[in-house]
mmCIF file of C-alpha atoms in Angstrom:
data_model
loop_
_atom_site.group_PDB
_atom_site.id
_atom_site.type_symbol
_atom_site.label_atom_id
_atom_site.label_comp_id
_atom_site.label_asym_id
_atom_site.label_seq_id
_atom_site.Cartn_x
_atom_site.Cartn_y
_atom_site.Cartn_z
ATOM 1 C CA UNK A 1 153.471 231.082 162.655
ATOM 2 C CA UNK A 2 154.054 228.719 165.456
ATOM 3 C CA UNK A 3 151.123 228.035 168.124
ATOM 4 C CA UNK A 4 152.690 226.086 170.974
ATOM 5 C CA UNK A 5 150.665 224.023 173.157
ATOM 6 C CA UNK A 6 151.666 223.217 177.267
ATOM 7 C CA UNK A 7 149.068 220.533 177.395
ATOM 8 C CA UNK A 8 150.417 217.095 176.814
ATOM 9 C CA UNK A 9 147.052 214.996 176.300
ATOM 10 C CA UNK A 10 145.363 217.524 174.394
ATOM 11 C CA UNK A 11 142.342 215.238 172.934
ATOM 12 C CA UNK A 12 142.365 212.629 174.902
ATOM 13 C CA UNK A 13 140.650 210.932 178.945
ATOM 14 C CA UNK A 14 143.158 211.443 181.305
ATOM 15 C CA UNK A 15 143.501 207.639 181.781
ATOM 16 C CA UNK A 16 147.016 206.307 180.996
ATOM 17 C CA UNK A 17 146.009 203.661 179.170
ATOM 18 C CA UNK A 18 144.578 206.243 176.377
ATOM 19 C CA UNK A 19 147.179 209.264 176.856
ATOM 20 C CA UNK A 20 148.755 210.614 173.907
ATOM 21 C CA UNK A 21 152.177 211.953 174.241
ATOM 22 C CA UNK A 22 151.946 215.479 172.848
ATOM 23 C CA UNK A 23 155.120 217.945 173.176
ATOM 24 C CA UNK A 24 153.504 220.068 170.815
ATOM 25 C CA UNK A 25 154.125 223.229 169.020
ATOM 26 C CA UNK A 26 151.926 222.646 166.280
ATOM 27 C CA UNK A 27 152.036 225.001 162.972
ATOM 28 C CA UNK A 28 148.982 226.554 161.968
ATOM 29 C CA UNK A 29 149.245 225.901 158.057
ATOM 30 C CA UNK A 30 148.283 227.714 155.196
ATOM 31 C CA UNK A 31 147.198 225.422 152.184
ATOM 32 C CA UNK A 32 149.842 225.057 149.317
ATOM 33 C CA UNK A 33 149.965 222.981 146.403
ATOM 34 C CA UNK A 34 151.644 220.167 148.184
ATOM 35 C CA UNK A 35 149.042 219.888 150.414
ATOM 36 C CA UNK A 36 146.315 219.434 147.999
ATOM 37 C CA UNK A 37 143.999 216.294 146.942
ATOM 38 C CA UNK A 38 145.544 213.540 146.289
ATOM 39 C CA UNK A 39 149.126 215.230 146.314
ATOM 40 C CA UNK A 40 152.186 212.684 146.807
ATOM 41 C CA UNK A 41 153.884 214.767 149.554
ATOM 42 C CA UNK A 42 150.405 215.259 151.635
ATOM 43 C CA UNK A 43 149.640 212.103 151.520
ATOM 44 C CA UNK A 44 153.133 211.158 153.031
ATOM 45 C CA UNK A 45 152.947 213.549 155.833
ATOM 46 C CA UNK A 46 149.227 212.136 156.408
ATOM 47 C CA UNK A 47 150.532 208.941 156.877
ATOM 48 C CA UNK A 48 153.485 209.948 158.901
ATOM 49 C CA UNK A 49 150.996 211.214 161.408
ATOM 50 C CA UNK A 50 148.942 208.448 161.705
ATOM 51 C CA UNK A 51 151.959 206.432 162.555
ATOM 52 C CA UNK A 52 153.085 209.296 165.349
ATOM 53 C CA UNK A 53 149.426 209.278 166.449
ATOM 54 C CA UNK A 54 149.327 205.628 166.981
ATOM 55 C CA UNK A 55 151.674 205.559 169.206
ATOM 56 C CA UNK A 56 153.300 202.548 168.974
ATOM 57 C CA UNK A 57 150.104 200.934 169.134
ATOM 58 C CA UNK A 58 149.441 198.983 165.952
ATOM 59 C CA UNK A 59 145.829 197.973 166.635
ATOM 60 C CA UNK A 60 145.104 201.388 166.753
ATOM 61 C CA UNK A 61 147.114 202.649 163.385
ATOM 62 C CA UNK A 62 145.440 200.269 161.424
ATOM 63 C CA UNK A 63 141.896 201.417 162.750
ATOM 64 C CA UNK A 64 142.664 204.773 162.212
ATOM 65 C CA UNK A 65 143.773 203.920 158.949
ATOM 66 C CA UNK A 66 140.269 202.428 158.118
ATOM 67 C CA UNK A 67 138.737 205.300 158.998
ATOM 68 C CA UNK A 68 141.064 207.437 156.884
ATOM 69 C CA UNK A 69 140.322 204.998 153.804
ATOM 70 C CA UNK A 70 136.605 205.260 154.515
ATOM 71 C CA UNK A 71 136.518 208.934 155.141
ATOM 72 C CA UNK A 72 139.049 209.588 152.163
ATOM 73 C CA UNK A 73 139.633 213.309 153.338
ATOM 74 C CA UNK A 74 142.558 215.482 152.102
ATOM 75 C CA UNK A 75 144.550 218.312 153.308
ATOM 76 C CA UNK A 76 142.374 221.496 152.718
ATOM 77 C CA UNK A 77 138.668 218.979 152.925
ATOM 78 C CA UNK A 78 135.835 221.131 154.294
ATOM 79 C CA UNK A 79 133.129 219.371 152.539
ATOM 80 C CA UNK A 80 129.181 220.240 153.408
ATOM 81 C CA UNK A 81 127.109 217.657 154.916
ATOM 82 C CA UNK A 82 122.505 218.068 154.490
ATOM 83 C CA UNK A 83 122.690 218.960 158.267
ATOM 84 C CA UNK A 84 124.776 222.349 157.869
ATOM 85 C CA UNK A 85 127.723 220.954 159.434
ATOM 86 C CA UNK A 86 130.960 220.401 157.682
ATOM 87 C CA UNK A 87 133.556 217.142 157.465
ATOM 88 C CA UNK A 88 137.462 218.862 157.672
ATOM 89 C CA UNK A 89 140.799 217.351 156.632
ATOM 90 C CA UNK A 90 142.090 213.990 156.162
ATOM 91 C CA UNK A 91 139.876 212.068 158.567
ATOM 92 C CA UNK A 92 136.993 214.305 158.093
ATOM 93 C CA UNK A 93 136.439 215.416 161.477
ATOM 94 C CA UNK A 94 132.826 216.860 161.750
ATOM 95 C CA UNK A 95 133.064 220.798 162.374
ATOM 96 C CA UNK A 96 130.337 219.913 165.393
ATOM 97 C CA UNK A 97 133.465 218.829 167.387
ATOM 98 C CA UNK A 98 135.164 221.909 166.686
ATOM 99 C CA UNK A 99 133.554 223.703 169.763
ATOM 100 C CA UNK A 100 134.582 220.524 172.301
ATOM 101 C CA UNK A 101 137.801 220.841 170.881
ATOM 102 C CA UNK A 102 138.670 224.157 171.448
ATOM 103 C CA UNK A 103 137.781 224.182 175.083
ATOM 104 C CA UNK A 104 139.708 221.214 175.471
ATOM 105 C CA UNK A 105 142.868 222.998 173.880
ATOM 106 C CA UNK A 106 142.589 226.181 175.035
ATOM 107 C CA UNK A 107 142.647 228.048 171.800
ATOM 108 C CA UNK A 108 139.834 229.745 169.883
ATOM 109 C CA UNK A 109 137.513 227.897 167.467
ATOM 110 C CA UNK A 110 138.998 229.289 164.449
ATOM 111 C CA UNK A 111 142.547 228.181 165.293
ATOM 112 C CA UNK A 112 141.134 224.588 166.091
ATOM 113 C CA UNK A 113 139.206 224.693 162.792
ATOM 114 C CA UNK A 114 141.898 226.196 160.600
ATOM 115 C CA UNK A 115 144.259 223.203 162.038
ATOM 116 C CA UNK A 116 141.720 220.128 161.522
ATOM 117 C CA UNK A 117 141.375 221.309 157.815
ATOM 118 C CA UNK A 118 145.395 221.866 157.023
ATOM 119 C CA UNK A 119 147.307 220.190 159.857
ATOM 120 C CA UNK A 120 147.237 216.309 159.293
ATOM 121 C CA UNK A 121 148.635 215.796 162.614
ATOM 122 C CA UNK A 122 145.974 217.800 164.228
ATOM 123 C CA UNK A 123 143.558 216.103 162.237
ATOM 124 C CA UNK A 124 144.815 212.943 163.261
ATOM 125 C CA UNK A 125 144.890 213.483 166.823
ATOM 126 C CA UNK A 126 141.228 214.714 167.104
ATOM 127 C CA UNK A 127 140.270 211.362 165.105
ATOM 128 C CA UNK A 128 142.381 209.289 167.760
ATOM 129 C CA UNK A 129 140.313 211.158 170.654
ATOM 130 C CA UNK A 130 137.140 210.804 169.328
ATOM 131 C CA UNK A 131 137.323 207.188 168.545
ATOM 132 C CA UNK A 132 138.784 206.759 171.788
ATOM 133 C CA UNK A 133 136.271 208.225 173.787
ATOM 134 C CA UNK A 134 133.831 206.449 172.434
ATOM 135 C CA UNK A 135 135.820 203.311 173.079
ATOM 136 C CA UNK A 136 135.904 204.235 176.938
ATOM 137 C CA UNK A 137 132.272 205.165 176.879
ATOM 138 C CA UNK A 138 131.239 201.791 174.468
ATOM 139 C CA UNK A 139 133.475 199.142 175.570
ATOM 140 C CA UNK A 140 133.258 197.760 172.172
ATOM 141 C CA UNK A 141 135.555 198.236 169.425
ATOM 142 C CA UNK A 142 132.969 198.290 166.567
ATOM 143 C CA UNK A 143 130.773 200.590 168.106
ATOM 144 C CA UNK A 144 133.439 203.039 169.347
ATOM 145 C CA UNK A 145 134.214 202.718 165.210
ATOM 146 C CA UNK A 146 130.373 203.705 164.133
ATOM 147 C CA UNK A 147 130.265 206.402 166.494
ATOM 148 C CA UNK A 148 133.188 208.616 164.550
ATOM 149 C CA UNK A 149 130.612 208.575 162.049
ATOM 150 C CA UNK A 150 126.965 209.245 163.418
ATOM 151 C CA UNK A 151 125.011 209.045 166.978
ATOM 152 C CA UNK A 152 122.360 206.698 165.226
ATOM 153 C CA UNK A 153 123.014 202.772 165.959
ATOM 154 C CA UNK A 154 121.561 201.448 162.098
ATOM 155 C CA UNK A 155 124.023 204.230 160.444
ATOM 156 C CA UNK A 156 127.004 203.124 163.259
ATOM 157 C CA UNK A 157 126.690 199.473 162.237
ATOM 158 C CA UNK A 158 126.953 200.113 158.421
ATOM 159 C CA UNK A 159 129.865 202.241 158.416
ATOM 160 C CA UNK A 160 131.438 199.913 160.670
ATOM 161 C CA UNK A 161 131.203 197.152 158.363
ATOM 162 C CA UNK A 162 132.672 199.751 155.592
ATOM 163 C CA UNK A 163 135.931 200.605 157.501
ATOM 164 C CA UNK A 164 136.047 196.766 158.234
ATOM 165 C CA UNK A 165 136.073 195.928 154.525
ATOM 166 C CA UNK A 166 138.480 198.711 154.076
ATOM 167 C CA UNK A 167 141.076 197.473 156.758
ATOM 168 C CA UNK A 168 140.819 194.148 155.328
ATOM 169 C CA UNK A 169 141.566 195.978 151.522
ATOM 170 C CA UNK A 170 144.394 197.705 153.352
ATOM 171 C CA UNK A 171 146.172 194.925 155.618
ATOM 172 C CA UNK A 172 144.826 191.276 154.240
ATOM 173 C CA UNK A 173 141.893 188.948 154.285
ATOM 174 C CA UNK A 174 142.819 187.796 157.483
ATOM 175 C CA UNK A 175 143.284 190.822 159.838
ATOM 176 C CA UNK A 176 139.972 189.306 161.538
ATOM 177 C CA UNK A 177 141.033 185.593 161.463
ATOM 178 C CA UNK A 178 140.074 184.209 164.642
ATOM 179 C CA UNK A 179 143.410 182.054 166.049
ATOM 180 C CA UNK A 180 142.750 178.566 167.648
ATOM 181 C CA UNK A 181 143.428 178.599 171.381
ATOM 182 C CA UNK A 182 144.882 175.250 172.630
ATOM 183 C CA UNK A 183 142.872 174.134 175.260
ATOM 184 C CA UNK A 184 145.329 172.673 178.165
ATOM 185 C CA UNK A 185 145.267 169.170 179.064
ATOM 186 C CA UNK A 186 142.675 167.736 181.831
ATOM 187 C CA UNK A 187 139.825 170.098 180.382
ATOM 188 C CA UNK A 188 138.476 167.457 178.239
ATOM 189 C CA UNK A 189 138.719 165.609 175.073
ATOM 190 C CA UNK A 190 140.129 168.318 172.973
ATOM 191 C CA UNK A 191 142.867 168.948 175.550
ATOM 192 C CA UNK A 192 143.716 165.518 175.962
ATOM 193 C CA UNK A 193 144.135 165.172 172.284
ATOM 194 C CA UNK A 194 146.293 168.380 171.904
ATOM 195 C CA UNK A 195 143.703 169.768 169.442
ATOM 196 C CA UNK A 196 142.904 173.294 169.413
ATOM 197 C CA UNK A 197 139.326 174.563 170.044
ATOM 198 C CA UNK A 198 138.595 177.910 168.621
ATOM 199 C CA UNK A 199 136.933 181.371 169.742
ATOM 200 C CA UNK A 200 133.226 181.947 169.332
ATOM 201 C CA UNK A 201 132.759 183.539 165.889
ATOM 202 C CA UNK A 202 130.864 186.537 167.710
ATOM 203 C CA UNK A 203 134.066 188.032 169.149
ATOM 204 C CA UNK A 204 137.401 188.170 166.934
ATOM 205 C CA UNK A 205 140.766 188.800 168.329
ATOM 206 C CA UNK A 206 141.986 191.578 165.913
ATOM 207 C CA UNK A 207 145.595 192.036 167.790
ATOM 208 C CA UNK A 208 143.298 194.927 169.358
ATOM 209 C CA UNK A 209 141.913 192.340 172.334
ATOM 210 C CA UNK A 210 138.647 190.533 172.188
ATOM 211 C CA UNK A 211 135.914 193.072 170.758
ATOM 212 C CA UNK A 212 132.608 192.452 169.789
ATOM 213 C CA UNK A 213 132.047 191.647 165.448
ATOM 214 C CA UNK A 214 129.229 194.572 163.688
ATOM 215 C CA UNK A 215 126.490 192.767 163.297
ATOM 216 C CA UNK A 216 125.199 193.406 159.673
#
């Protein structure tokens, strides 16, 4: 069954910086073994919508690949949490969104629910909102990161030091190097040399702008 959708920012602030292109009929899937844990062809079509969830943006499809490698969901995941709330799909959206969601959609909560646990592109797209809302609230990168995972600031700064470790697993060492900035000439010894005088080590530039470091 097809469930077509007229809205075409369905998760995210209606700022254009953040919009996400969605012409969507999206299907409301039913699991299979293709989809299942760890499956070859899931974990293709998982990928594929990161990518298409990205947007073209590449700062942003590596970040939600770290929280993909840190949440290591599957197609089908609806995996119990101490609180009574649940962690769905391949991102592990927590069900307590699932509410927030469907208002901002339009369809019922069981639709929205049934979609973040079998439709990787849905799952996606609900992971790209809520980081990104936090990012608008926050400001900062690393925070906007812990919030996907928990309200409280000591659990926020550990997990973003875990999907930090994992990006750096994923893409290199050196996704956080911080690049020298050649200072220009008449602004003091270093530019009159032609040396290069690099960023404070408090704020990297990750490709994703100047954010803030988690502190440990």
């Amino acid at each position: 069954m097809m469930i077509c959708l007229s809205r075409v920012a369905i998760f995210l602030p209606r700022t254009d910086s953040l919009m996400l292109p969605v012409s969507a009929c999206l299907a409301l899937l039913v699991a299979n073994p293709a989809q299942a844990r760890g499956t070859g062809e899931g974990e293709t079509r998982i990928a594929e919508c990161i990518r298409q969830v990205a947007g073209g943006k590449p700062w942003l499809e590596k970040t939600l690949w770290g929280l993909r490698d840190q949440e290591a969901g599957w197609l089908g995941a609806e995996v119990g949490n101490t609180n009574g709330s649940q962690d769905l799909g391949p991102l592990q959206v927590n069900s307590g969104w699932v509410k927030r969601i469907s208002a901002l959609v339009g369809r019922p909560q069981a639709d929205v629910r049934s979609w973040l646990v079998h439709d990787p592109c849905f799952n996606a797209g609900a992971a790209r909102w809520i980081f990104l809302s936090a990012l608008l609230i926050t400001g900062d990168f690393w925070k906007a990161v812990g919030v996907y995972h928990s309200p409280t600031a000591w659990r926020q700064r550990r997990y973003a030091l875990s999907v930090a470790r994992h990006m750096q697993r994923r893409f290199g060492q050196d996704i956080f190097a911080v690049p020298a900035i050649p200072v220009s000439a008449g602004t003091g010894t270093a530019g009159a040399t032609g040396a290069s005088q690099p960023l404070s080590p408090v704020v990297r530039v990750h490709g994703f702008g100047s954010v803030q470091t988690p502190s440990s």
